[in-house]
Amino acid sequence: MIAGWRPKGADYAAALAAAAPQRVGVVTSVIGLGLEVSGLDCALGDLVTVGEHPGLDAEVVAALDGSVRCMPLGRLAGVAAGDPVRTKGGAVLVPTGPGLFGRVLDGLGRPIDGKGPLLSGPRVAIDNEAPNAMKRARIDTPLQTGVRVLDTMTTLGKGQRMGLFAGSGVGKSSLLSMIARGTDAEVSVIALVGERGREVREFLEDDLGAAGLARSVVVVATSDEPALMRMRAAFTATRIAESFRDQGQDVVLMMDSLTRVAMAQREIGLSAGEPPATRGYPPSTFSILARLLERAGTAETGSVTGIYTVLVDGDDHNEPIADAARSILDGHVVLDRKLAVTGHFPSVDVLGSVSRVATKVNSRPHLDAAATLRRVLAARKAAQDLIDVGAYQAGTNPLVDAALNHEHEVSGFLQQPMDESTAHPESWQRLGHLTSILGAAA
Ligand SMILES: Nc1ncnc2c1ncn2[C@@H]1O[C@H](COP(=O)(O)OP(=O)(O)O)[C@@H](O)[C@H]1O
Ligand SMILES: [Mg+2]
């Protein structure tokens, strides 16, 4: 240093950082969906850039002896062994604030809707701790979805985590869009993960519509994007929902679909060298799911009500992801293909669905009314075989009689057109009216 020259603290630190030698690693191999890099000092989760400007961003998913494995956040094509790799440093930042309403973002929180730059509030690190279990507020307030069958038969509570289980084409996405439009929550955050590009546009333009979009934030990673982007989209959406919760707001976070998030983690885990376990899913899949779902829920103030769709192919309810999700979530709504094919929408299988918080958020008379309708539906289901062959004799079971005599009223209550939304009080009023018609029998 020149004698007598004393640089100021901050300038000095900046000058030192700029002058520090930067370590450059090299790509040693590109195999399958990932790449191996040697010569870098990196930790798990660090971001790196492969190649020269602008380069390809990638994330460290495994650290080995002397090298690290990375997964790309873009297309791997063109990356070769010997390419330089530099650490990027710093966590991934997620935009927050009311400027996000009506916007469609990619898995990294960048706008993809062509509506210009984001008017974002402060950006926050994507990683966050789940709220302390002891400090979480209890779930005691019902959340309106605007869908009669959900609001009365499987009432959701603010801060609940609910699964929507169904095969493909049974009405999951349509039901989510009904909820996005009909909910009384202040904010909707919608994550579309692993859908086809065409479905995304249909969802945004036809199902959600301009009015629904205006009060929502949508995060999209389509099926053709790298696994890491799809995984990121789930966490970015969750982080955005948390940022609104931190302001004391009630948020609905809808994820379509959780199964595709799990599939993305399967790709990541296997590429990182994890052993496949149940149906090829490496153990990390299940811990990531738990971590993701734990982030929703109530905090000290505000709430994130999580609604996650889970794909159930065929009737395979022992599918490992459906199984794991069911054990973590506080309730499940099952959509039934048999109802969907007869044009009964929303195709909710009332008897197969349950909300574990319903008893905590509903009054006694409301619970009684819901129980009455359940009893009638259950009796009818038990007698369905007899009814189908014409062997049911009127008068045998008053509950079945009530169901058959008032079939029209029951389905009028349970079915609901997509563009119709019913407020909570009206739903309960209609259910009260229905149970009084079903009579003292019930
Ligand atoms: N409430 C509804 N009213 C009328 N039709 C519906 C309703 N919900 C879903 N559908 C029909 O079901 C089809 C498949 O629904 P979708 O939500 O795309 O299923 P999934 O997301 O489970 O694959 C839709 O194209 C639509 O025709
Ligand atoms: Mg869908």
CSV table of C-alpha atoms and ligand atoms in Angstrom, one decimal:
chain,number,residue,atom,x,y,z
A,1,MET,CA,0.0,0.0,0.0
A,2,ILE,CA,1.2,3.5,-0.8
A,3,ALA,CA,2.5,5.2,2.4
A,4,GLY,CA,0.2,7.8,3.8
A,5,TRP,CA,-2.8,6.7,1.6
A,6,ARG,CA,-5.7,5.4,3.7
A,7,PRO,CA,-8.7,4.2,1.8
A,8,LYS,CA,-12.2,4.5,3.3
A,9,GLY,CA,-13.6,1.2,4.8
A,10,ALA,CA,-16.3,0.4,2.2
A,11,ASP,CA,-14.2,1.4,-0.8
A,12,TYR,CA,-11.4,-0.7,0.5
A,13,ALA,CA,-13.6,-3.8,0.9
A,14,ALA,CA,-15.1,-3.3,-2.6
A,15,ALA,CA,-11.6,-2.9,-4.1
A,16,LEU,CA,-10.4,-6.0,-2.4
A,17,ALA,CA,-13.3,-8.0,-3.6
A,18,ALA,CA,-12.9,-6.8,-7.1
A,19,ALA,CA,-9.2,-7.6,-7.1
A,20,ALA,CA,-9.6,-11.1,-5.5
A,21,PRO,CA,-8.8,-13.9,-7.9
A,22,GLN,CA,-12.0,-15.7,-9.0
A,23,ARG,CA,-12.0,-19.5,-9.1
A,24,VAL,CA,-13.1,-20.9,-12.3
A,25,GLY,CA,-14.1,-24.6,-12.4
A,26,VAL,CA,-14.5,-26.7,-15.5
A,27,VAL,CA,-17.3,-29.0,-16.7
A,28,THR,CA,-15.8,-32.6,-16.5
A,29,SER,CA,-18.9,-34.4,-17.8
A,30,VAL,CA,-22.4,-33.8,-19.0
A,31,ILE,CA,-24.6,-36.9,-18.5
A,32,GLY,CA,-28.3,-37.2,-18.7
A,33,LEU,CA,-29.9,-34.2,-17.1
A,34,GLY,CA,-27.0,-33.0,-15.1
A,35,LEU,CA,-23.3,-32.0,-15.2
A,36,GLU,CA,-20.3,-32.6,-13.1
A,37,VAL,CA,-17.9,-29.7,-12.3
A,38,SER,CA,-14.4,-29.8,-10.7
A,39,GLY,CA,-12.3,-27.1,-9.3
A,40,LEU,CA,-15.0,-25.1,-7.6
A,41,ASP,CA,-15.5,-24.4,-4.0
A,42,CYS,CA,-19.3,-24.8,-3.7
A,43,ALA,CA,-21.9,-25.9,-1.3
A,44,LEU,CA,-25.2,-27.5,-1.8
A,45,GLY,CA,-27.8,-25.1,-3.2
A,46,ASP,CA,-25.2,-22.6,-4.6
A,47,LEU,CA,-25.8,-21.1,-8.0
A,48,VAL,CA,-23.2,-21.3,-10.8
A,49,THR,CA,-22.9,-20.1,-14.3
A,50,VAL,CA,-21.7,-22.5,-17.0
A,51,GLY,CA,-19.9,-21.0,-20.1
A,52,GLU,CA,-19.3,-17.4,-21.1
A,53,HIS,CA,-21.8,-14.6,-21.1
A,54,PRO,CA,-24.7,-14.9,-20.6
A,55,GLY,CA,-24.0,-18.5,-19.8
A,56,LEU,CA,-26.4,-21.2,-18.4
A,57,ASP,CA,-27.4,-21.0,-14.8
A,58,ALA,CA,-27.3,-24.2,-12.8
A,59,GLU,CA,-27.6,-25.2,-9.1
A,60,VAL,CA,-25.4,-27.5,-7.1
A,61,VAL,CA,-27.4,-30.6,-6.1
A,62,ALA,CA,-24.6,-32.8,-4.8
A,63,ALA,CA,-21.1,-32.3,-3.5
A,64,LEU,CA,-18.6,-35.1,-4.1
A,65,ASP,CA,-14.9,-35.6,-3.3
A,66,GLY,CA,-13.3,-32.9,-5.4
A,67,SER,CA,-16.3,-32.1,-7.7
A,68,VAL,CA,-19.9,-31.1,-7.6
A,69,ARG,CA,-23.0,-32.2,-9.5
A,70,CYS,CA,-25.2,-29.5,-10.9
A,71,MET,CA,-28.7,-29.4,-12.5
A,72,PRO,CA,-29.4,-26.7,-15.1
A,73,LEU,CA,-32.1,-24.0,-15.0
A,74,GLY,CA,-32.2,-23.9,-18.7
A,75,ARG,CA,-31.4,-26.1,-21.7
A,76,LEU,CA,-28.3,-28.2,-21.5
A,77,ALA,CA,-27.8,-28.4,-25.2
A,78,GLY,CA,-24.4,-26.9,-26.3
A,79,VAL,CA,-22.7,-27.5,-22.9
A,80,ALA,CA,-19.4,-29.4,-23.4
A,81,ALA,CA,-16.8,-30.9,-21.1
A,82,GLY,CA,-14.1,-28.3,-20.5
A,83,ASP,CA,-16.5,-25.3,-20.4
A,84,PRO,CA,-15.7,-22.8,-17.6
A,85,VAL,CA,-18.0,-22.6,-14.5
A,86,ARG,CA,-18.1,-19.7,-12.1
A,87,THR,CA,-19.9,-19.4,-8.8
A,88,LYS,CA,-22.7,-16.9,-8.9
A,89,GLY,CA,-23.1,-16.5,-5.1
A,90,GLY,CA,-26.2,-15.2,-3.4
A,91,ALA,CA,-29.5,-17.0,-2.9
A,92,VAL,CA,-32.3,-16.9,-5.5
A,93,LEU,CA,-34.5,-13.9,-4.8
A,94,VAL,CA,-38.3,-13.9,-5.2
A,95,PRO,CA,-40.3,-10.7,-5.9
A,96,THR,CA,-43.1,-9.7,-3.5
A,97,GLY,CA,-45.7,-7.0,-3.1
A,98,PRO,CA,-49.1,-6.0,-4.7
A,99,GLY,CA,-47.4,-5.2,-8.0
A,100,LEU,CA,-47.5,-9.0,-8.6
A,101,PHE,CA,-51.3,-9.1,-8.9
A,102,GLY,CA,-52.5,-10.1,-12.4
A,103,ARG,CA,-49.0,-11.2,-13.4
A,104,VAL,CA,-47.7,-14.5,-14.7
A,105,LEU,CA,-44.2,-15.4,-13.6
A,106,ASP,CA,-41.8,-18.2,-14.4
A,107,GLY,CA,-40.2,-20.6,-11.8
A,108,LEU,CA,-37.6,-17.9,-10.9
A,109,GLY,CA,-40.2,-15.2,-10.4
A,110,ARG,CA,-39.5,-13.4,-13.8
A,111,PRO,CA,-42.6,-12.1,-15.7
A,112,ILE,CA,-43.5,-14.1,-18.8
A,113,ASP,CA,-46.8,-12.4,-19.7
A,114,GLY,CA,-45.3,-9.7,-21.9
A,115,LYS,CA,-46.8,-7.0,-19.6
A,116,GLY,CA,-43.5,-5.3,-19.0
A,117,PRO,CA,-41.3,-5.3,-16.0
A,118,LEU,CA,-42.5,-6.1,-12.5
A,119,LEU,CA,-43.4,-3.4,-10.1
A,120,SER,CA,-42.0,-5.5,-7.3
A,121,GLY,CA,-41.6,-4.7,-3.6
A,122,PRO,CA,-38.5,-6.0,-1.8
A,123,ARG,CA,-37.1,-9.2,-3.1
A,124,VAL,CA,-36.7,-12.0,-0.6
A,125,ALA,CA,-34.6,-15.2,-0.4
A,126,ILE,CA,-36.5,-18.2,-1.7
A,127,ASP,CA,-35.7,-20.3,1.3
A,128,ASN,CA,-37.7,-19.7,4.4
A,129,GLU,CA,-38.4,-21.4,7.7
A,130,ALA,CA,-41.8,-22.9,8.3
A,131,PRO,CA,-43.6,-21.0,11.1
A,132,ASN,CA,-42.8,-22.2,14.6
A,133,ALA,CA,-45.3,-25.0,15.5
A,134,MET,CA,-45.9,-23.5,18.9
A,135,LYS,CA,-46.5,-20.0,17.5
A,136,ARG,CA,-48.9,-20.9,14.8
A,137,ALA,CA,-52.4,-19.6,15.3
A,138,ARG,CA,-55.0,-22.3,15.6
A,139,ILE,CA,-57.3,-22.9,12.6
A,140,ASP,CA,-60.7,-21.5,13.7
A,141,THR,CA,-62.1,-19.5,10.8
A,142,PRO,CA,-63.8,-21.0,7.8
A,143,LEU,CA,-62.5,-20.1,4.3
A,144,GLN,CA,-65.1,-19.5,1.6
A,145,THR,CA,-64.4,-21.1,-1.7
A,146,GLY,CA,-67.6,-20.2,-3.3
A,147,VAL,CA,-68.2,-23.8,-4.2
A,148,ARG,CA,-71.3,-25.1,-2.3
A,149,VAL,CA,-70.3,-28.7,-1.9
A,150,LEU,CA,-66.8,-27.8,-0.5
A,151,ASP,CA,-68.0,-25.0,1.8
A,152,THR,CA,-70.6,-27.1,3.5
A,153,MET,CA,-69.6,-30.8,3.2
A,154,THR,CA,-65.8,-30.4,3.5
A,155,THR,CA,-65.5,-26.9,5.0
A,156,LEU,CA,-62.0,-25.5,4.7
A,157,GLY,CA,-60.4,-23.4,7.4
A,158,LYS,CA,-58.0,-20.5,6.9
A,159,GLY,CA,-54.6,-22.0,7.2
A,160,GLN,CA,-55.6,-25.5,6.3
A,161,ARG,CA,-53.7,-27.7,3.8
A,162,MET,CA,-56.1,-29.6,1.6
A,163,GLY,CA,-55.4,-32.2,-1.1
A,164,LEU,CA,-57.6,-32.5,-4.2
A,165,PHE,CA,-57.2,-36.1,-5.4
A,166,ALA,CA,-58.3,-37.2,-8.8
A,167,GLY,CA,-57.3,-38.8,-12.1
A,168,SER,CA,-56.6,-36.7,-15.1
A,169,GLY,CA,-59.6,-34.9,-16.8
A,170,VAL,CA,-61.9,-35.2,-13.8
A,171,GLY,CA,-62.1,-31.5,-13.1
A,172,LYS,CA,-59.2,-30.6,-10.8
A,173,SER,CA,-58.0,-27.5,-12.7
A,174,SER,CA,-61.6,-26.3,-13.2
A,175,LEU,CA,-62.4,-26.6,-9.5
A,176,LEU,CA,-59.2,-24.7,-8.7
A,177,SER,CA,-60.3,-21.9,-11.0
A,178,MET,CA,-63.7,-21.8,-9.4
A,179,ILE,CA,-62.1,-21.5,-6.0
A,180,ALA,CA,-59.7,-18.7,-7.3
A,181,ARG,CA,-62.7,-16.7,-8.4
A,182,GLY,CA,-65.0,-17.5,-5.5
A,183,THR,CA,-62.8,-17.4,-2.5
A,184,ASP,CA,-63.0,-14.6,0.1
A,185,ALA,CA,-59.3,-14.8,0.8
A,186,GLU,CA,-57.5,-11.5,0.0
A,187,VAL,CA,-54.9,-13.0,-2.3
A,188,SER,CA,-54.7,-16.1,-4.5
A,189,VAL,CA,-51.3,-17.5,-5.6
A,190,ILE,CA,-51.5,-20.2,-8.2
A,191,ALA,CA,-48.6,-22.5,-9.1
A,192,LEU,CA,-49.0,-24.4,-12.4
A,193,VAL,CA,-46.3,-27.0,-12.3
A,194,GLY,CA,-45.6,-29.6,-15.0
A,195,GLU,CA,-48.7,-28.8,-17.1
A,196,ARG,CA,-48.6,-28.7,-20.9
A,197,GLY,CA,-48.2,-25.2,-22.3
A,198,ARG,CA,-51.6,-25.4,-24.0
A,199,GLU,CA,-53.3,-26.2,-20.7
A,200,VAL,CA,-51.7,-23.2,-19.1
A,201,ARG,CA,-53.2,-20.8,-21.6
A,202,GLU,CA,-56.6,-22.4,-21.4
A,203,PHE,CA,-56.5,-22.2,-17.7
A,204,LEU,CA,-55.5,-18.5,-17.6
A,205,GLU,CA,-57.8,-17.4,-20.4
A,206,ASP,CA,-60.9,-19.6,-20.2
A,207,ASP,CA,-61.1,-20.9,-16.6
A,208,LEU,CA,-59.5,-18.1,-14.5
A,209,GLY,CA,-60.5,-15.3,-16.8
A,210,ALA,CA,-59.5,-11.6,-16.5
A,211,ALA,CA,-61.4,-11.0,-13.2
A,212,GLY,CA,-59.8,-14.0,-11.5
A,213,LEU,CA,-56.4,-13.2,-12.7
A,214,ALA,CA,-56.6,-9.6,-11.5
A,215,ARG,CA,-56.6,-10.8,-7.9
A,216,SER,CA,-54.1,-13.6,-8.4
A,217,VAL,CA,-50.4,-14.2,-8.8
A,218,VAL,CA,-49.6,-17.1,-11.2
A,219,VAL,CA,-46.3,-19.0,-11.3
A,220,VAL,CA,-45.8,-21.3,-14.2
A,221,ALA,CA,-43.3,-24.0,-15.1
A,222,THR,CA,-44.5,-26.2,-17.9
A,223,SER,CA,-43.7,-29.9,-18.4
A,224,ASP,CA,-40.9,-29.2,-20.9
A,225,GLU,CA,-38.9,-27.0,-18.5
A,226,PRO,CA,-35.9,-28.5,-16.6
A,227,ALA,CA,-36.8,-30.4,-13.4
A,228,LEU,CA,-35.1,-27.7,-11.3
A,229,MET,CA,-37.3,-25.0,-12.7
A,230,ARG,CA,-40.4,-27.0,-12.0
A,231,MET,CA,-39.3,-27.6,-8.4
A,232,ARG,CA,-38.4,-23.9,-8.1
A,233,ALA,CA,-41.9,-22.8,-9.3
A,234,ALA,CA,-43.4,-24.6,-6.3
A,235,PHE,CA,-41.1,-22.9,-3.8
A,236,THR,CA,-41.3,-19.5,-5.5
A,237,ALA,CA,-45.1,-19.6,-5.4
A,238,THR,CA,-45.0,-20.7,-1.7
A,239,ARG,CA,-42.5,-17.9,-0.9
A,240,ILE,CA,-44.8,-15.3,-2.6
A,241,ALA,CA,-47.8,-16.6,-0.6
A,242,GLU,CA,-45.7,-16.3,2.6
A,243,SER,CA,-44.7,-12.8,1.9
A,244,PHE,CA,-48.4,-11.8,1.8
A,245,ARG,CA,-49.0,-13.8,5.0
A,246,ASP,CA,-46.2,-11.8,6.6
A,247,GLN,CA,-48.3,-8.7,6.0
A,248,GLY,CA,-51.2,-10.3,8.0
A,249,GLN,CA,-53.2,-11.3,4.9
A,250,ASP,CA,-55.2,-14.4,4.3
A,251,VAL,CA,-53.8,-16.1,1.2
A,252,VAL,CA,-55.0,-19.1,-0.8
A,253,LEU,CA,-52.1,-21.0,-2.4
A,254,MET,CA,-53.2,-23.4,-5.1
A,255,MET,CA,-50.7,-25.9,-6.6
A,256,ASP,CA,-51.5,-27.9,-9.7
A,257,SER,CA,-50.0,-30.5,-9.3
A,258,LEU,CA,-48.2,-31.7,-6.3
A,259,THR,CA,-47.5,-35.0,-8.0
A,260,ARG,CA,-45.6,-33.2,-10.8
A,261,VAL,CA,-43.5,-31.4,-8.2
A,262,ALA,CA,-42.6,-34.8,-6.7
A,263,MET,CA,-41.8,-36.1,-10.2
A,264,ALA,CA,-39.4,-33.1,-10.7
A,265,GLN,CA,-37.7,-34.0,-7.4
A,266,ARG,CA,-37.4,-37.6,-8.6
A,267,GLU,CA,-35.4,-36.4,-11.6
A,268,ILE,CA,-33.3,-34.1,-9.5
A,269,GLY,CA,-32.6,-36.8,-6.8
A,270,LEU,CA,-31.7,-39.5,-9.3
A,271,SER,CA,-29.4,-37.1,-11.3
A,272,ALA,CA,-27.7,-36.2,-8.0
A,273,GLY,CA,-26.9,-39.9,-7.5
A,274,GLU,CA,-29.5,-40.8,-4.8
A,275,PRO,CA,-30.8,-44.3,-4.8
A,276,PRO,CA,-34.3,-44.9,-6.1
A,277,ALA,CA,-36.7,-46.2,-3.5
A,278,THR,CA,-40.5,-46.6,-3.7
A,279,ARG,CA,-41.5,-46.6,-7.4
A,280,GLY,CA,-38.2,-44.9,-8.4
A,281,TYR,CA,-38.8,-42.0,-6.0
A,282,PRO,CA,-35.6,-41.3,-4.1
A,283,PRO,CA,-36.0,-40.6,-0.3
A,284,SER,CA,-35.5,-36.8,-0.8
A,285,THR,CA,-38.8,-36.6,-2.6
A,286,PHE,CA,-40.7,-37.2,0.6
A,287,SER,CA,-38.7,-34.8,2.7
A,288,ILE,CA,-39.1,-32.1,0.1
A,289,LEU,CA,-42.9,-32.6,0.0
A,290,ALA,CA,-43.1,-32.4,3.8
A,291,ARG,CA,-40.9,-29.2,3.7
A,292,LEU,CA,-43.0,-27.6,1.0
A,293,LEU,CA,-46.4,-28.3,2.6
A,294,GLU,CA,-45.2,-27.3,6.1
A,295,ARG,CA,-44.5,-23.8,4.8
A,296,ALA,CA,-48.2,-23.3,4.2
A,297,GLY,CA,-50.6,-22.9,7.1
A,298,THR,CA,-51.1,-20.3,9.8
A,299,ALA,CA,-48.4,-18.2,11.3
A,300,GLU,CA,-48.7,-15.7,14.2
A,301,THR,CA,-50.6,-13.5,11.9
A,302,GLY,CA,-52.2,-14.2,8.5
A,303,SER,CA,-52.6,-17.5,6.9
A,304,VAL,CA,-51.7,-19.5,3.8
A,305,THR,CA,-54.5,-22.0,2.9
A,306,GLY,CA,-52.8,-24.6,0.7
A,307,ILE,CA,-54.8,-26.5,-1.9
A,308,TYR,CA,-52.7,-29.1,-3.7
A,309,THR,CA,-53.9,-31.3,-6.5
A,310,VAL,CA,-52.7,-34.9,-6.4
A,311,LEU,CA,-52.9,-37.1,-9.4
A,312,VAL,CA,-54.4,-40.6,-8.7
A,313,ASP,CA,-53.9,-42.7,-11.8
A,314,GLY,CA,-56.5,-45.4,-12.1
A,315,ASP,CA,-57.7,-46.4,-8.7
A,316,ASP,CA,-54.2,-46.7,-7.3
A,317,HIS,CA,-54.6,-45.1,-3.9
A,318,ASN,CA,-51.4,-46.7,-2.8
A,319,GLU,CA,-49.4,-44.6,-5.2
A,320,PRO,CA,-46.5,-43.4,-3.0
A,321,ILE,CA,-47.0,-39.7,-3.6
A,322,ALA,CA,-50.8,-39.8,-2.9
A,323,ASP,CA,-50.0,-41.8,0.2
A,324,ALA,CA,-47.4,-39.3,1.5
A,325,ALA,CA,-49.6,-36.3,0.7
A,326,ARG,CA,-52.6,-37.8,2.5
A,327,SER,CA,-50.5,-38.2,5.6
A,328,ILE,CA,-49.2,-34.7,5.6
A,329,LEU,CA,-52.3,-32.8,4.6
A,330,ASP,CA,-55.2,-31.8,6.9
A,331,GLY,CA,-57.9,-33.2,4.6
A,332,HIS,CA,-58.7,-34.5,1.2
A,333,VAL,CA,-61.3,-33.9,-1.4
A,334,VAL,CA,-61.7,-36.8,-3.8
A,335,LEU,CA,-63.0,-36.2,-7.3
A,336,ASP,CA,-64.8,-39.1,-8.9
A,337,ARG,CA,-64.5,-40.0,-12.6
A,338,LYS,CA,-67.9,-41.7,-12.5
A,339,LEU,CA,-69.5,-38.4,-11.5
A,340,ALA,CA,-67.6,-36.5,-14.2
A,341,VAL,CA,-68.6,-38.8,-17.0
A,342,THR,CA,-72.3,-38.3,-16.1
A,343,GLY,CA,-71.8,-34.5,-16.2
A,344,HIS,CA,-72.0,-34.1,-12.5
A,345,PHE,CA,-69.6,-31.2,-11.7
A,346,PRO,CA,-67.8,-30.4,-9.5
A,347,SER,CA,-67.3,-34.1,-9.4
A,348,VAL,CA,-66.7,-34.2,-5.6
A,349,ASP,CA,-67.2,-37.6,-4.0
A,350,VAL,CA,-68.7,-36.3,-0.8
A,351,LEU,CA,-68.6,-39.6,1.1
A,352,GLY,CA,-64.9,-40.1,0.2
A,353,SER,CA,-63.8,-36.6,1.2
A,354,VAL,CA,-63.1,-35.2,4.6
A,355,SER,CA,-61.8,-31.9,6.0
A,356,ARG,CA,-60.0,-32.5,9.3
A,357,VAL,CA,-60.8,-28.9,10.5
A,358,ALA,CA,-64.5,-28.9,9.7
A,359,THR,CA,-65.5,-29.5,13.3
A,360,LYS,CA,-63.3,-26.7,14.4
A,361,VAL,CA,-64.6,-24.0,12.1
A,362,ASN,CA,-68.3,-24.8,11.8
A,363,SER,CA,-71.1,-24.2,14.2
A,364,ARG,CA,-73.2,-27.1,15.7
A,365,PRO,CA,-76.3,-26.6,13.5
A,366,HIS,CA,-74.1,-26.4,10.4
A,367,LEU,CA,-72.3,-29.6,11.3
A,368,ASP,CA,-75.7,-31.3,11.9
A,369,ALA,CA,-77.0,-30.2,8.5
A,370,ALA,CA,-73.9,-31.5,6.7
A,371,ALA,CA,-74.2,-34.8,8.7
A,372,THR,CA,-77.8,-35.2,7.6
A,373,LEU,CA,-77.0,-34.9,4.0
A,374,ARG,CA,-74.1,-37.3,4.4
A,375,ARG,CA,-76.4,-39.9,5.9
A,376,VAL,CA,-78.9,-39.6,3.1
A,377,LEU,CA,-76.1,-39.9,0.5
A,378,ALA,CA,-74.6,-42.9,2.3
A,379,ALA,CA,-77.9,-44.7,2.5
A,380,ARG,CA,-78.5,-44.1,-1.2
A,381,LYS,CA,-75.0,-45.4,-2.0
A,382,ALA,CA,-75.6,-48.6,0.0
A,383,ALA,CA,-78.8,-49.2,-1.8
A,384,GLN,CA,-77.5,-48.3,-5.2
A,385,ASP,CA,-77.2,-51.9,-6.5
A,386,LEU,CA,-80.8,-52.6,-5.6
A,387,ILE,CA,-82.0,-49.3,-7.2
A,388,ASP,CA,-80.0,-50.1,-10.4
A,389,VAL,CA,-81.8,-53.4,-10.9
A,390,GLY,CA,-85.2,-52.0,-9.9
A,391,ALA,CA,-85.3,-54.2,-6.7
A,392,TYR,CA,-85.5,-51.4,-4.2
A,393,GLN,CA,-88.9,-51.2,-2.6
A,394,ALA,CA,-90.1,-47.8,-1.6
A,395,GLY,CA,-90.6,-47.6,2.2
A,396,THR,CA,-87.8,-50.0,3.0
A,397,ASN,CA,-85.4,-47.2,4.2
A,398,PRO,CA,-86.7,-43.7,4.8
A,399,LEU,CA,-83.3,-42.2,4.1
A,400,VAL,CA,-83.2,-43.9,0.7
A,401,ASP,CA,-86.7,-42.8,0.0
A,402,ALA,CA,-85.8,-39.2,0.8
A,403,ALA,CA,-82.8,-39.4,-1.5
A,404,LEU,CA,-84.9,-40.8,-4.4
A,405,ASN,CA,-87.8,-38.5,-3.9
A,406,HIS,CA,-85.6,-35.4,-3.9
A,407,GLU,CA,-82.9,-36.4,-6.3
A,408,HIS,CA,-83.3,-33.3,-8.2
A,409,GLU,CA,-82.9,-31.0,-5.2
A,410,VAL,CA,-79.9,-32.9,-3.9
A,411,SER,CA,-78.0,-32.7,-7.2
A,412,GLY,CA,-79.1,-29.1,-7.7
A,413,PHE,CA,-77.3,-28.3,-4.4
A,414,LEU,CA,-74.2,-30.5,-5.1
A,415,GLN,CA,-73.7,-29.5,-8.7
A,416,GLN,CA,-72.6,-26.0,-9.7
A,417,PRO,CA,-71.8,-24.4,-13.0
A,418,MET,CA,-68.2,-23.2,-13.4
A,419,ASP,CA,-69.2,-19.5,-13.6
A,420,GLU,CA,-71.4,-19.6,-10.5
A,421,SER,CA,-70.1,-18.7,-7.1
A,422,THR,CA,-72.1,-19.0,-3.9
A,423,ALA,CA,-71.3,-17.0,-0.7
A,424,HIS,CA,-70.9,-18.9,2.5
A,425,PRO,CA,-74.2,-17.8,4.2
A,426,GLU,CA,-76.2,-18.7,1.1
A,427,SER,CA,-74.6,-22.1,0.8
A,428,TRP,CA,-75.6,-22.9,4.4
A,429,GLN,CA,-79.0,-21.5,3.9
A,430,ARG,CA,-79.5,-23.7,0.8
A,431,LEU,CA,-78.2,-26.8,2.7
A,432,GLY,CA,-80.6,-26.0,5.6
A,433,HIS,CA,-83.5,-25.8,3.1
A,434,LEU,CA,-82.4,-29.0,1.5
A,435,THR,CA,-82.3,-31.0,4.7
A,436,SER,CA,-85.7,-29.7,5.7
A,437,ILE,CA,-87.1,-31.0,2.4
A,438,LEU,CA,-85.3,-34.4,3.0
A,439,GLY,CA,-87.5,-34.4,6.1
A,440,ALA,CA,-87.6,-35.8,9.5
A,441,ALA,CA,-86.5,-39.2,8.1
A,442,ALA,CA,-83.0,-38.0,8.0
B,1,LIG,N1,-67.9,-27.2,-13.0
B,1,LIG,C1,-67.9,-27.7,-14.2
B,1,LIG,N2,-68.9,-27.6,-15.1
B,1,LIG,C2,-68.9,-28.1,-16.3
B,1,LIG,N3,-67.9,-28.8,-16.8
B,1,LIG,C3,-66.8,-29.0,-16.1
B,1,LIG,C4,-66.7,-28.4,-14.7
B,1,LIG,N4,-65.5,-28.8,-14.2
B,1,LIG,C5,-64.9,-29.5,-15.1
B,1,LIG,N5,-65.6,-29.6,-16.3
B,1,LIG,C6,-65.2,-30.3,-17.5
B,1,LIG,O1,-64.2,-31.3,-17.2
B,1,LIG,C7,-63.1,-31.1,-18.2
B,1,LIG,C8,-61.8,-31.5,-17.5
B,1,LIG,O2,-61.6,-30.7,-16.4
B,1,LIG,P1,-60.1,-30.3,-15.9
B,1,LIG,O3,-60.3,-29.3,-14.8
B,1,LIG,O4,-59.2,-29.8,-17.0
B,1,LIG,O5,-59.6,-31.7,-15.4
B,1,LIG,P2,-58.2,-32.0,-14.7
B,1,LIG,O6,-57.5,-30.7,-14.3
B,1,LIG,O7,-58.5,-32.9,-13.5
B,1,LIG,O8,-57.4,-32.8,-15.7
B,1,LIG,C9,-63.2,-29.7,-18.6
B,1,LIG,O9,-62.7,-29.5,-19.9
B,1,LIG,C10,-64.7,-29.4,-18.5
B,1,LIG,O10,-65.3,-29.7,-19.7
B,2,MG,MG,-55.6,-30.1,-14.9
